[in-house]
Short mmCIF file of N, CA, C and O in Angstrom, two decimals:
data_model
loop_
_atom_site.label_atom_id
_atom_site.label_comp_id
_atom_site.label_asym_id
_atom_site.label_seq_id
_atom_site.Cartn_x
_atom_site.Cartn_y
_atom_site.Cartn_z
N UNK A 1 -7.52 36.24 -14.48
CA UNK A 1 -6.47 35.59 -13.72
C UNK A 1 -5.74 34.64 -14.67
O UNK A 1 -6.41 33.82 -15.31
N UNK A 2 -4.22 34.68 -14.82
CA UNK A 2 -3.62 34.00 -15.87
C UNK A 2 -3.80 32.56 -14.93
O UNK A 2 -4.36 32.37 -13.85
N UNK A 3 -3.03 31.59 -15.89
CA UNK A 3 -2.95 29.88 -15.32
C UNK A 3 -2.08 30.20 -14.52
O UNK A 3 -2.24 29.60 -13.46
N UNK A 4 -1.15 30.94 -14.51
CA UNK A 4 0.15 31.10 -13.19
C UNK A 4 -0.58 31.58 -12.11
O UNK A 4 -0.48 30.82 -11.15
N UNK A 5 -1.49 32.85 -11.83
CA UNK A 5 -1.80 33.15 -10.59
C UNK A 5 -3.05 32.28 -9.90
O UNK A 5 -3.28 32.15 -8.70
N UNK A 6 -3.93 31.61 -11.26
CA UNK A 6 -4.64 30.55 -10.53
C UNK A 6 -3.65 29.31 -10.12
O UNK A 6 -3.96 28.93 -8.99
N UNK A 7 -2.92 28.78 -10.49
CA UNK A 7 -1.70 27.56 -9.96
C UNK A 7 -1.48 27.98 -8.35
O UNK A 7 -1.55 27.26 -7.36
N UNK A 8 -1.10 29.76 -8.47
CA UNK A 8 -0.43 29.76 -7.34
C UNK A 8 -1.40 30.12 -6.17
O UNK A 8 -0.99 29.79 -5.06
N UNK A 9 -2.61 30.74 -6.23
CA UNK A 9 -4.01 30.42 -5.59
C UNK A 9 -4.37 29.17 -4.88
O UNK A 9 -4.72 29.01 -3.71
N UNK A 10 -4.24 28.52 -5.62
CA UNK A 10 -4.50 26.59 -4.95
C UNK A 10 -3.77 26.21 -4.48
O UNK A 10 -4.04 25.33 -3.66
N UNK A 11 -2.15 26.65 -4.70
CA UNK A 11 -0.96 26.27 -4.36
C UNK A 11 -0.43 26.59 -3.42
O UNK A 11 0.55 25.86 -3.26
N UNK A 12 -0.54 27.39 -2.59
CA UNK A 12 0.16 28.24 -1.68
C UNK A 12 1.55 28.40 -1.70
O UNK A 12 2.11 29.41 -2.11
N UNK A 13 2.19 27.26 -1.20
CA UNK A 13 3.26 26.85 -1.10
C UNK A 13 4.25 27.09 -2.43
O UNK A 13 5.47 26.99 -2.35
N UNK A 14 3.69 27.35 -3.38
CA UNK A 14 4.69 27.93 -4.54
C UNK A 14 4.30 29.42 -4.79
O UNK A 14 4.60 29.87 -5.90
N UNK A 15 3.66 30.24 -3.88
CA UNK A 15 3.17 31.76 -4.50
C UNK A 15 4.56 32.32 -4.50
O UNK A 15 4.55 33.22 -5.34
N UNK A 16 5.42 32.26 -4.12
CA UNK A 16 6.27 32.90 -4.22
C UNK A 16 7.50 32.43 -4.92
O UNK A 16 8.58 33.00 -4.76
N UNK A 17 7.33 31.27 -5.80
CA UNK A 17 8.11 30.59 -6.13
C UNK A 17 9.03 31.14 -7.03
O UNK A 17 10.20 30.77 -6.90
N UNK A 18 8.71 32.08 -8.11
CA UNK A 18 9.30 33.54 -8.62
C UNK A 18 10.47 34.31 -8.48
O UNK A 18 11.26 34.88 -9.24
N UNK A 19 10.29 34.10 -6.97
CA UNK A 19 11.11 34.78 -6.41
C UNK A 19 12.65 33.81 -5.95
O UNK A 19 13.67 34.50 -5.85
N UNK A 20 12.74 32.90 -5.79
CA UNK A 20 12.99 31.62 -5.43
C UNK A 20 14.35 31.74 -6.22
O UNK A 20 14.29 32.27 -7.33
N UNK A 21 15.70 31.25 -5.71
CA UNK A 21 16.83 31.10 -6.51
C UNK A 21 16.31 29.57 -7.03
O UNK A 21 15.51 28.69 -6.70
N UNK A 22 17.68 29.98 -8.49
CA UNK A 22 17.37 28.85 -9.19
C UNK A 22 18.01 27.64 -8.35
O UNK A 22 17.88 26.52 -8.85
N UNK A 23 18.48 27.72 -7.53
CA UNK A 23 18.70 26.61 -7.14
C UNK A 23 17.74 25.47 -5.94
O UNK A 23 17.69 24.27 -5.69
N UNK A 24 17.11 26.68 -5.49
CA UNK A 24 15.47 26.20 -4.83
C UNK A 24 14.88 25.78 -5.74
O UNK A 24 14.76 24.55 -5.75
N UNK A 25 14.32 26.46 -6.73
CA UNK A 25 13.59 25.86 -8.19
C UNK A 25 14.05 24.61 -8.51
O UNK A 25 13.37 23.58 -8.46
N UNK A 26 15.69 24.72 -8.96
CA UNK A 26 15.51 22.75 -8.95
C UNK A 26 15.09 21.74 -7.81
O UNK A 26 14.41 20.73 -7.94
N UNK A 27 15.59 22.20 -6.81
CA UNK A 27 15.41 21.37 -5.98
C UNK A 27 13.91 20.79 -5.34
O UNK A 27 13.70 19.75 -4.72
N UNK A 28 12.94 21.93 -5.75
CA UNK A 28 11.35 21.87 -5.43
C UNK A 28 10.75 21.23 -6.81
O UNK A 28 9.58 20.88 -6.95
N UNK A 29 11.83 21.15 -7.86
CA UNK A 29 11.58 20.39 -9.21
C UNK A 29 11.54 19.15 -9.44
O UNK A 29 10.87 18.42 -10.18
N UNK A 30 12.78 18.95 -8.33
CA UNK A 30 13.28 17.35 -8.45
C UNK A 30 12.23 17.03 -6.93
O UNK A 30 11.59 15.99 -7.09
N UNK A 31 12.10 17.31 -6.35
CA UNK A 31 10.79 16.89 -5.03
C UNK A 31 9.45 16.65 -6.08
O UNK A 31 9.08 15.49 -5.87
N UNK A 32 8.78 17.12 -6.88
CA UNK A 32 7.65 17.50 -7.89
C UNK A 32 8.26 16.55 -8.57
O UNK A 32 7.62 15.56 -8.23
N UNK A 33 9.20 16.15 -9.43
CA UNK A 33 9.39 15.52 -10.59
C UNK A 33 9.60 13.34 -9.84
O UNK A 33 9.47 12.27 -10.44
N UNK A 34 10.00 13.69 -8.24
CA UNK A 34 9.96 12.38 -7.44
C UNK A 34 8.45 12.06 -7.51
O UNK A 34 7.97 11.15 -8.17
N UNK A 35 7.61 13.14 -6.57
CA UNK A 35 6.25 12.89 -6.88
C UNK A 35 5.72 12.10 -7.76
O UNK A 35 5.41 10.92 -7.63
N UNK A 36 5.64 12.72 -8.58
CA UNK A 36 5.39 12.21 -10.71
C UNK A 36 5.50 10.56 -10.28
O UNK A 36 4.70 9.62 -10.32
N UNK A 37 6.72 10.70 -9.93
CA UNK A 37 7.26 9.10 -10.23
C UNK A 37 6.65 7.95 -10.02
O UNK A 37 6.25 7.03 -10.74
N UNK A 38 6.66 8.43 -7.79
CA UNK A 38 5.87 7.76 -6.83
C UNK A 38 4.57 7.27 -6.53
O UNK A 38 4.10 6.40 -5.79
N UNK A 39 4.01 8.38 -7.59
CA UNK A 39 2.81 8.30 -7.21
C UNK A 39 2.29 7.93 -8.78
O UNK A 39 1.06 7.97 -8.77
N UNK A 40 2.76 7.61 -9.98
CA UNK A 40 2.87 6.72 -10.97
C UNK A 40 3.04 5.29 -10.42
O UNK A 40 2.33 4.38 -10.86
N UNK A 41 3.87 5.11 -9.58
CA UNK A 41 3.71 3.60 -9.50
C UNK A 41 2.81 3.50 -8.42
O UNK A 41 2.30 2.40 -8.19
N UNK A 42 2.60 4.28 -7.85
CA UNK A 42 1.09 4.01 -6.48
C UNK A 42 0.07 3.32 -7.89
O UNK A 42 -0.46 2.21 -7.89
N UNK A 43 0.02 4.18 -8.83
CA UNK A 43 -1.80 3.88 -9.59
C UNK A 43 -1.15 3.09 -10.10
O UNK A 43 -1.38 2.21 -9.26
N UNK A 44 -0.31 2.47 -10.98
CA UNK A 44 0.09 1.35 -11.35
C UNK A 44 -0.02 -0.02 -10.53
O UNK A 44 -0.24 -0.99 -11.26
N UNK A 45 0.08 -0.31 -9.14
CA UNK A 45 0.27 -0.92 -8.31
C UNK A 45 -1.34 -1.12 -8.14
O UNK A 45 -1.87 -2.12 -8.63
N UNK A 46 -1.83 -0.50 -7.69
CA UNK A 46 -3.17 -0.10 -7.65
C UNK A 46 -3.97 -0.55 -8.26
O UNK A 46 -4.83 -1.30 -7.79
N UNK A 47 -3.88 -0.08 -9.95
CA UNK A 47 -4.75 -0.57 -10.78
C UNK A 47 -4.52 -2.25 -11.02
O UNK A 47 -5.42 -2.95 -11.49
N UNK A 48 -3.08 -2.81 -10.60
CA UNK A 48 -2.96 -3.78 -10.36
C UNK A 48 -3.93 -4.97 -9.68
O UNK A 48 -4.48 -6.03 -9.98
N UNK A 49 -3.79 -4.27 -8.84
CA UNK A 49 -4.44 -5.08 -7.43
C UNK A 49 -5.87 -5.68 -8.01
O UNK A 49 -6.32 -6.83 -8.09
N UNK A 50 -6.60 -3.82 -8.53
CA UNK A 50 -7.91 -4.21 -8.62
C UNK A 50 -8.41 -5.21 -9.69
O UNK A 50 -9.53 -5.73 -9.71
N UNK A 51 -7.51 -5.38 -10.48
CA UNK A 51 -7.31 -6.65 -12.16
C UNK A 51 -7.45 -7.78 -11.27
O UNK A 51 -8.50 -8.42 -11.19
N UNK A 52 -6.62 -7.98 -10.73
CA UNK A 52 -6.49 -8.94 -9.68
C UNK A 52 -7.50 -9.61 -8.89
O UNK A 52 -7.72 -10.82 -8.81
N UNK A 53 -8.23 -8.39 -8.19
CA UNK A 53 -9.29 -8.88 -7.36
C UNK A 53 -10.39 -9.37 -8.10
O UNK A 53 -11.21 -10.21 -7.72
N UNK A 54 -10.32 -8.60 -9.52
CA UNK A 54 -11.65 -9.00 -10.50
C UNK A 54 -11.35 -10.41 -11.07
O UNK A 54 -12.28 -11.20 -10.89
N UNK A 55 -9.94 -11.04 -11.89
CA UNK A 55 -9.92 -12.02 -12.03
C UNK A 55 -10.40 -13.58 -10.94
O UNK A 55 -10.96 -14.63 -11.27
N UNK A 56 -9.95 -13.13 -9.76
CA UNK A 56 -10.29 -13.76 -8.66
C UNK A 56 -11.66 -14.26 -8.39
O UNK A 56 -12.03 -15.40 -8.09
N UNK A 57 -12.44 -12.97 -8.58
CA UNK A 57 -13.70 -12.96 -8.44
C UNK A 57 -14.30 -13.86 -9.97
O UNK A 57 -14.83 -14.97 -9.96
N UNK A 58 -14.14 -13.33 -10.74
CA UNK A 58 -15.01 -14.08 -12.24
C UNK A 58 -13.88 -16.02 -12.15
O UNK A 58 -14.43 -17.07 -12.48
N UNK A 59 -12.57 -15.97 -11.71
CA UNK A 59 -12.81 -17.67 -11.33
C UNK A 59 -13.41 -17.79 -10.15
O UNK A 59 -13.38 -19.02 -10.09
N UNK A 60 -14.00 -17.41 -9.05
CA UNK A 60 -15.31 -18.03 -8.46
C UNK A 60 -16.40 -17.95 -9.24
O UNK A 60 -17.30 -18.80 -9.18
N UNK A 61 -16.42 -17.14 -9.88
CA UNK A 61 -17.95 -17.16 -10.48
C UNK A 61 -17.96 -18.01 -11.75
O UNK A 61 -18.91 -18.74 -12.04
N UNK A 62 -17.28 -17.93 -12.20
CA UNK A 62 -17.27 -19.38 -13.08
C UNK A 62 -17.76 -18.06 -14.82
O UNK A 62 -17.95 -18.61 -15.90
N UNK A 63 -17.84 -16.75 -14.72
CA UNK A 63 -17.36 -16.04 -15.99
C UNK A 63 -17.01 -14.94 -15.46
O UNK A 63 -16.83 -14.64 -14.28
N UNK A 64 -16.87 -14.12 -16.77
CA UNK A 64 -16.13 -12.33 -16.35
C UNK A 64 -17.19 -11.85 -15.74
O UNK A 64 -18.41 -11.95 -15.81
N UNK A 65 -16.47 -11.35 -15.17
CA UNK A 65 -17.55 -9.80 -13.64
C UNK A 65 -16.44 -9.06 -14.31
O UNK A 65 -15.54 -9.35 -15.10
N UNK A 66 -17.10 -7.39 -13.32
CA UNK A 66 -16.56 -6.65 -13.62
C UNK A 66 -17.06 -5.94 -11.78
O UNK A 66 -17.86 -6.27 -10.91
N UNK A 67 -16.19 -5.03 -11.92
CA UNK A 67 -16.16 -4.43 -10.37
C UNK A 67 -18.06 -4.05 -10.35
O UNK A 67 -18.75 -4.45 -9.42
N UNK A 68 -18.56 -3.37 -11.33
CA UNK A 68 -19.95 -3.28 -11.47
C UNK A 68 -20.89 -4.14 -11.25
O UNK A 68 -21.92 -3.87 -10.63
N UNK A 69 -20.58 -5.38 -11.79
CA UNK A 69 -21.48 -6.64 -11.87
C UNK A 69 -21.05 -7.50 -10.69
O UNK A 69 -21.67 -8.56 -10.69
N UNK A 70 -20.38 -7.41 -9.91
CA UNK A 70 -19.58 -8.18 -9.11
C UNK A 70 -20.98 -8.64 -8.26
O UNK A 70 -21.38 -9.80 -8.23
N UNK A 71 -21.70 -7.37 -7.49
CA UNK A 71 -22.68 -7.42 -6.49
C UNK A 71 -23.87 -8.64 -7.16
O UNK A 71 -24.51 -9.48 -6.52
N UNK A 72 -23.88 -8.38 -8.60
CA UNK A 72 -24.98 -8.95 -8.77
C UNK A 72 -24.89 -10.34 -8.78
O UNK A 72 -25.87 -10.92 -8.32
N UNK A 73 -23.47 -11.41 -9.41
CA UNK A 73 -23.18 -12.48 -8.73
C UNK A 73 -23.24 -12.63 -7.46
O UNK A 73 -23.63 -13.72 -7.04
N UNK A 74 -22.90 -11.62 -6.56
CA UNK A 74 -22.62 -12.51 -5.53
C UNK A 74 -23.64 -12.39 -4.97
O UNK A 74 -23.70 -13.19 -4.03
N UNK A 75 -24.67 -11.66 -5.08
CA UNK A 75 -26.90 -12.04 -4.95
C UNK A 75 -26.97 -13.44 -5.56
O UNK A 75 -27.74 -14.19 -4.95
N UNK A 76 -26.54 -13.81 -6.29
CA UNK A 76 -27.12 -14.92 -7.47
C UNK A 76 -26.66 -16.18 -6.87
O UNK A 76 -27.40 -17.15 -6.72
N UNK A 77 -25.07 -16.12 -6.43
CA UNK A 77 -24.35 -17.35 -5.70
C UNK A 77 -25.09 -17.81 -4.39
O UNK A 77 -25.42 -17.07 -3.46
N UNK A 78 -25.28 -19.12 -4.48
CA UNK A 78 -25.81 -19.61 -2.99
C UNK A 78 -25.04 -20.06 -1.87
O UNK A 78 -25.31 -20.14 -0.67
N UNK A 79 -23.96 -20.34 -2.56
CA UNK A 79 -22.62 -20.73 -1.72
C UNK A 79 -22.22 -20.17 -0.77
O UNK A 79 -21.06 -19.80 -0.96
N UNK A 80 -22.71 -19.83 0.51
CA UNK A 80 -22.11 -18.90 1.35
C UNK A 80 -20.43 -18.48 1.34
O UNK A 80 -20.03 -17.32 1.34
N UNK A 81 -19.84 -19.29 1.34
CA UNK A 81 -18.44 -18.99 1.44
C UNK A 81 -18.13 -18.44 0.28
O UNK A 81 -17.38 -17.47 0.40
N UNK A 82 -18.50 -18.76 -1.01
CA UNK A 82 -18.39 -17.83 -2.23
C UNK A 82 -18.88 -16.49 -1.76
O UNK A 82 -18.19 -15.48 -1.63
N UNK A 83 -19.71 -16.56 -1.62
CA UNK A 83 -20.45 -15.16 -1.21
C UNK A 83 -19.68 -14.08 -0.28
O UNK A 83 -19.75 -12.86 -0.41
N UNK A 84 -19.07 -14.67 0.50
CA UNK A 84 -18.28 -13.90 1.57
C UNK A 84 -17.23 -13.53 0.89
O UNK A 84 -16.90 -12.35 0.89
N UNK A 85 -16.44 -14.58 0.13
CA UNK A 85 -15.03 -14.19 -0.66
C UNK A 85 -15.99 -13.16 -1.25
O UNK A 85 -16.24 -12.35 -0.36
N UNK A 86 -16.56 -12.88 -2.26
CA UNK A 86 -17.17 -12.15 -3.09
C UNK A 86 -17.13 -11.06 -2.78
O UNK A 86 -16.35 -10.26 -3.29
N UNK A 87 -18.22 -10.70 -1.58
CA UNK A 87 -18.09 -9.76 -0.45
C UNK A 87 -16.81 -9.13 -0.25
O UNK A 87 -16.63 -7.92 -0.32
N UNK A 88 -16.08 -9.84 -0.03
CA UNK A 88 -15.06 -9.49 0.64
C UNK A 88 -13.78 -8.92 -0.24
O UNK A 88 -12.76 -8.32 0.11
N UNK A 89 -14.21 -9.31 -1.37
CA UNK A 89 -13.11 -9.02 -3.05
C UNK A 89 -13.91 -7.71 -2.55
O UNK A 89 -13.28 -7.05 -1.72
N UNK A 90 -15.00 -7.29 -2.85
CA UNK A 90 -16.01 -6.39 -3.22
C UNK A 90 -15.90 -5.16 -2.74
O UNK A 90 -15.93 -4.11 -3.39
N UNK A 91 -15.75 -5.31 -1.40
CA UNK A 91 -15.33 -4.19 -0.11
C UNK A 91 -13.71 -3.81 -0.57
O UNK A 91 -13.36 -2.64 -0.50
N UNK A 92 -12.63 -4.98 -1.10
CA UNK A 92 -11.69 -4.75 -1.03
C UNK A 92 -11.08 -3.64 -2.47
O UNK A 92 -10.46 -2.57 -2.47
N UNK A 93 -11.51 -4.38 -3.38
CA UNK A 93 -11.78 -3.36 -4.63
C UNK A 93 -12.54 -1.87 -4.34
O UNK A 93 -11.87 -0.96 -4.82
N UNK A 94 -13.70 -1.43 -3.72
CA UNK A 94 -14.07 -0.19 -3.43
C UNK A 94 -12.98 0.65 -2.38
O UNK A 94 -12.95 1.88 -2.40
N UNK A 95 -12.30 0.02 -1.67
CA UNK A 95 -11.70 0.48 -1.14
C UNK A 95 -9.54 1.00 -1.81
O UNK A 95 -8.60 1.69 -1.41
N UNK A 96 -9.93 -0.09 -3.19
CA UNK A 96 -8.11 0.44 -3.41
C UNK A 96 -8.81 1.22 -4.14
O UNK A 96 -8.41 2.36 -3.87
N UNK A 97 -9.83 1.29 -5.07
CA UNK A 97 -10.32 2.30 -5.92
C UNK A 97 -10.44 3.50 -5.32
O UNK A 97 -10.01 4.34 -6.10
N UNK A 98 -10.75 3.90 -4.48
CA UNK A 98 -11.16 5.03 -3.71
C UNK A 98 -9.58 5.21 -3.33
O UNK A 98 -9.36 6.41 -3.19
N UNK A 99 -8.41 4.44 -3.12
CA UNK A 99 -7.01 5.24 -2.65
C UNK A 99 -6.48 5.85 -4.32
O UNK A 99 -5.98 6.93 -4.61
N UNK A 100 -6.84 4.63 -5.21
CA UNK A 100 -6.59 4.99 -6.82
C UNK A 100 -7.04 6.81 -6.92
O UNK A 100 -6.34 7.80 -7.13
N UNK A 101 -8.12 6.71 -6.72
CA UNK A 101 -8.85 7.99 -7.05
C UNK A 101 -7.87 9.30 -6.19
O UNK A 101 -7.70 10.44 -6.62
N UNK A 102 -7.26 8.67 -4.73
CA UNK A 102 -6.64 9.68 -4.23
C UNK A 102 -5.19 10.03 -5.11
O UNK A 102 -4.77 11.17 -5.36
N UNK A 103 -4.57 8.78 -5.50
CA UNK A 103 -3.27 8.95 -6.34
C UNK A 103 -3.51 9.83 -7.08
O UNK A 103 -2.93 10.91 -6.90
N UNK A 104 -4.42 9.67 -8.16
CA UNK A 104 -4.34 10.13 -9.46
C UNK A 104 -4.76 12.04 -9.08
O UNK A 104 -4.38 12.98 -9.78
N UNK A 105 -5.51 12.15 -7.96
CA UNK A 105 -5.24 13.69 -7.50
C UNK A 105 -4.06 14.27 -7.17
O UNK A 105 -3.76 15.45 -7.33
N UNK A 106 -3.27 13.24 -6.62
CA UNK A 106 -2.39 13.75 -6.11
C UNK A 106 -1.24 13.88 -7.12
O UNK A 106 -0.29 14.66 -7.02
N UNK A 107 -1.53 12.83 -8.31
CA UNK A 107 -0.15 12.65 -9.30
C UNK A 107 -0.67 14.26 -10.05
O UNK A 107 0.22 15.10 -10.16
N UNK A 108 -2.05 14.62 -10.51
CA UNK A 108 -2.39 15.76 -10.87
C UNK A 108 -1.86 16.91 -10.15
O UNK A 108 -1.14 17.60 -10.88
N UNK A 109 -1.97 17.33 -9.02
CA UNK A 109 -1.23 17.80 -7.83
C UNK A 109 0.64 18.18 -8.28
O UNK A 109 1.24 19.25 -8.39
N UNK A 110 0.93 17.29 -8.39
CA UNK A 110 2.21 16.71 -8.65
C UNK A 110 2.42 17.69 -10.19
O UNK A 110 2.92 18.81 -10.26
N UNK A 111 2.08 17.16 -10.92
CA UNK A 111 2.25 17.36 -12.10
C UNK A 111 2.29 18.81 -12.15
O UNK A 111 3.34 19.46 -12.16
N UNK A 112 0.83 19.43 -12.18
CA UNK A 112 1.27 20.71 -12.22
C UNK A 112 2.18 21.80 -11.44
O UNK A 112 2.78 22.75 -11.93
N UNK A 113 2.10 21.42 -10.17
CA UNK A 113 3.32 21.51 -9.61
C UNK A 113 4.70 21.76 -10.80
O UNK A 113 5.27 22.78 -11.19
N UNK A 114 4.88 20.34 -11.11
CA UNK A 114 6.26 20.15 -11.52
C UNK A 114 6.24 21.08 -12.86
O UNK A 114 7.39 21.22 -13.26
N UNK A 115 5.43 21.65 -13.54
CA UNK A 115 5.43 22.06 -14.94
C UNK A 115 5.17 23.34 -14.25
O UNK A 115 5.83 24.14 -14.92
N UNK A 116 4.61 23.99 -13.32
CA UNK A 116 4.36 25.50 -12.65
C UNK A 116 6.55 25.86 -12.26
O UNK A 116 7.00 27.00 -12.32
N UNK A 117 7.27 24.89 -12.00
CA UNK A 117 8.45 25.04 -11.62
C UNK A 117 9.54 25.34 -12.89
O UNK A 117 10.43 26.19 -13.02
N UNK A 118 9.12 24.42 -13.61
CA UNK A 118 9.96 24.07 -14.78
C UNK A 118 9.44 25.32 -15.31
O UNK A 118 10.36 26.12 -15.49
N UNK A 119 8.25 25.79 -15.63
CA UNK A 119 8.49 27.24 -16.56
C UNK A 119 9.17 28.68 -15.80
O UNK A 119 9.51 29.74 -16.32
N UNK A 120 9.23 28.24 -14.37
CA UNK A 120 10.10 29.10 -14.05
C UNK A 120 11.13 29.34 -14.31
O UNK A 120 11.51 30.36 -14.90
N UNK A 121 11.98 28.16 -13.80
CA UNK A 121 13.00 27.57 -14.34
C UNK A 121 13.57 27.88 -15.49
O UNK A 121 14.70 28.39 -15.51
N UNK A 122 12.76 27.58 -16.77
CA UNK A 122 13.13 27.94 -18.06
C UNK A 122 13.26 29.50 -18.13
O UNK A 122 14.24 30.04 -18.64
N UNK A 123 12.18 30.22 -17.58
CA UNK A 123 12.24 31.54 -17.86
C UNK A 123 13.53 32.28 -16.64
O UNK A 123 13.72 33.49 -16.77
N UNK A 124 14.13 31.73 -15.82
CA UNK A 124 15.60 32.22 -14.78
C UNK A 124 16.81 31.87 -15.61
O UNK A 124 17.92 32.38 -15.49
N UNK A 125 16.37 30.70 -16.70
CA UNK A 125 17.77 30.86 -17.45
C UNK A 125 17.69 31.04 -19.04
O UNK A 125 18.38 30.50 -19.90
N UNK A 126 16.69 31.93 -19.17
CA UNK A 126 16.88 33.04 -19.97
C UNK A 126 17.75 33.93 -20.05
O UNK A 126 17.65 34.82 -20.89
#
């Protein structure tokens, strides 16, 4: 099975893309090539956040954590209300990480998409 008929296997929605005037092709190019974009600044935004929540967390804790070590300060802290922020960074970080993890499928998604179009593309204006 070449990379084109496995693409279009997983893909559904482009099996017939081949067939497709070139002017569908751009237009399902530039939808694929928006993707790319959107969902570049989703994990950007994202990976943001979670910098964020970690700095937050290591000034309560008084040094660097890391999303890994986070749990084990906040066992160690006696401070209840530290503890809860902690907690509560803790839950909040597993949870953008886990949408991170959905972006970056979907920017993959995306991507090949957009490069399964474009070699069409290239090869209709041959």
């Amino acid at each position: 099975m070449s990379k084109e008929e496995s693409f279009e296997a997983t893909n559904p929605k482009f099996k017939k893309a081949k067939k497709w005037s070139l002017k569908k092709l751009e237009k399902a190019l530039d939808k694929e090539s928006e993707g790319v974009s959107i969902t570049k600044s989703t994990i950007r935004k994202l990976e943001s956040q979670i910098s964020a929540l970690i700095q937050k967390c290591s000034d309560l804790v008084g040094e660097q954590v890391t999303s890994e070590t986070l749990e084990k300060h906040a066992q160690r802290i006696q401070d209840k209300v530290v503890i809860i922020e902690l907690k509560t960074n803790e839950a909040e970080i597993q949870l953008i990480t886990n949408q991170l993890i959905q972006a970056r499928t979907r920017l993959q998604d995306h991507t090949l998409a957009k490069n399964h179009l474009l070699d069409i593309v290239k090869r209709k204006n041959q």
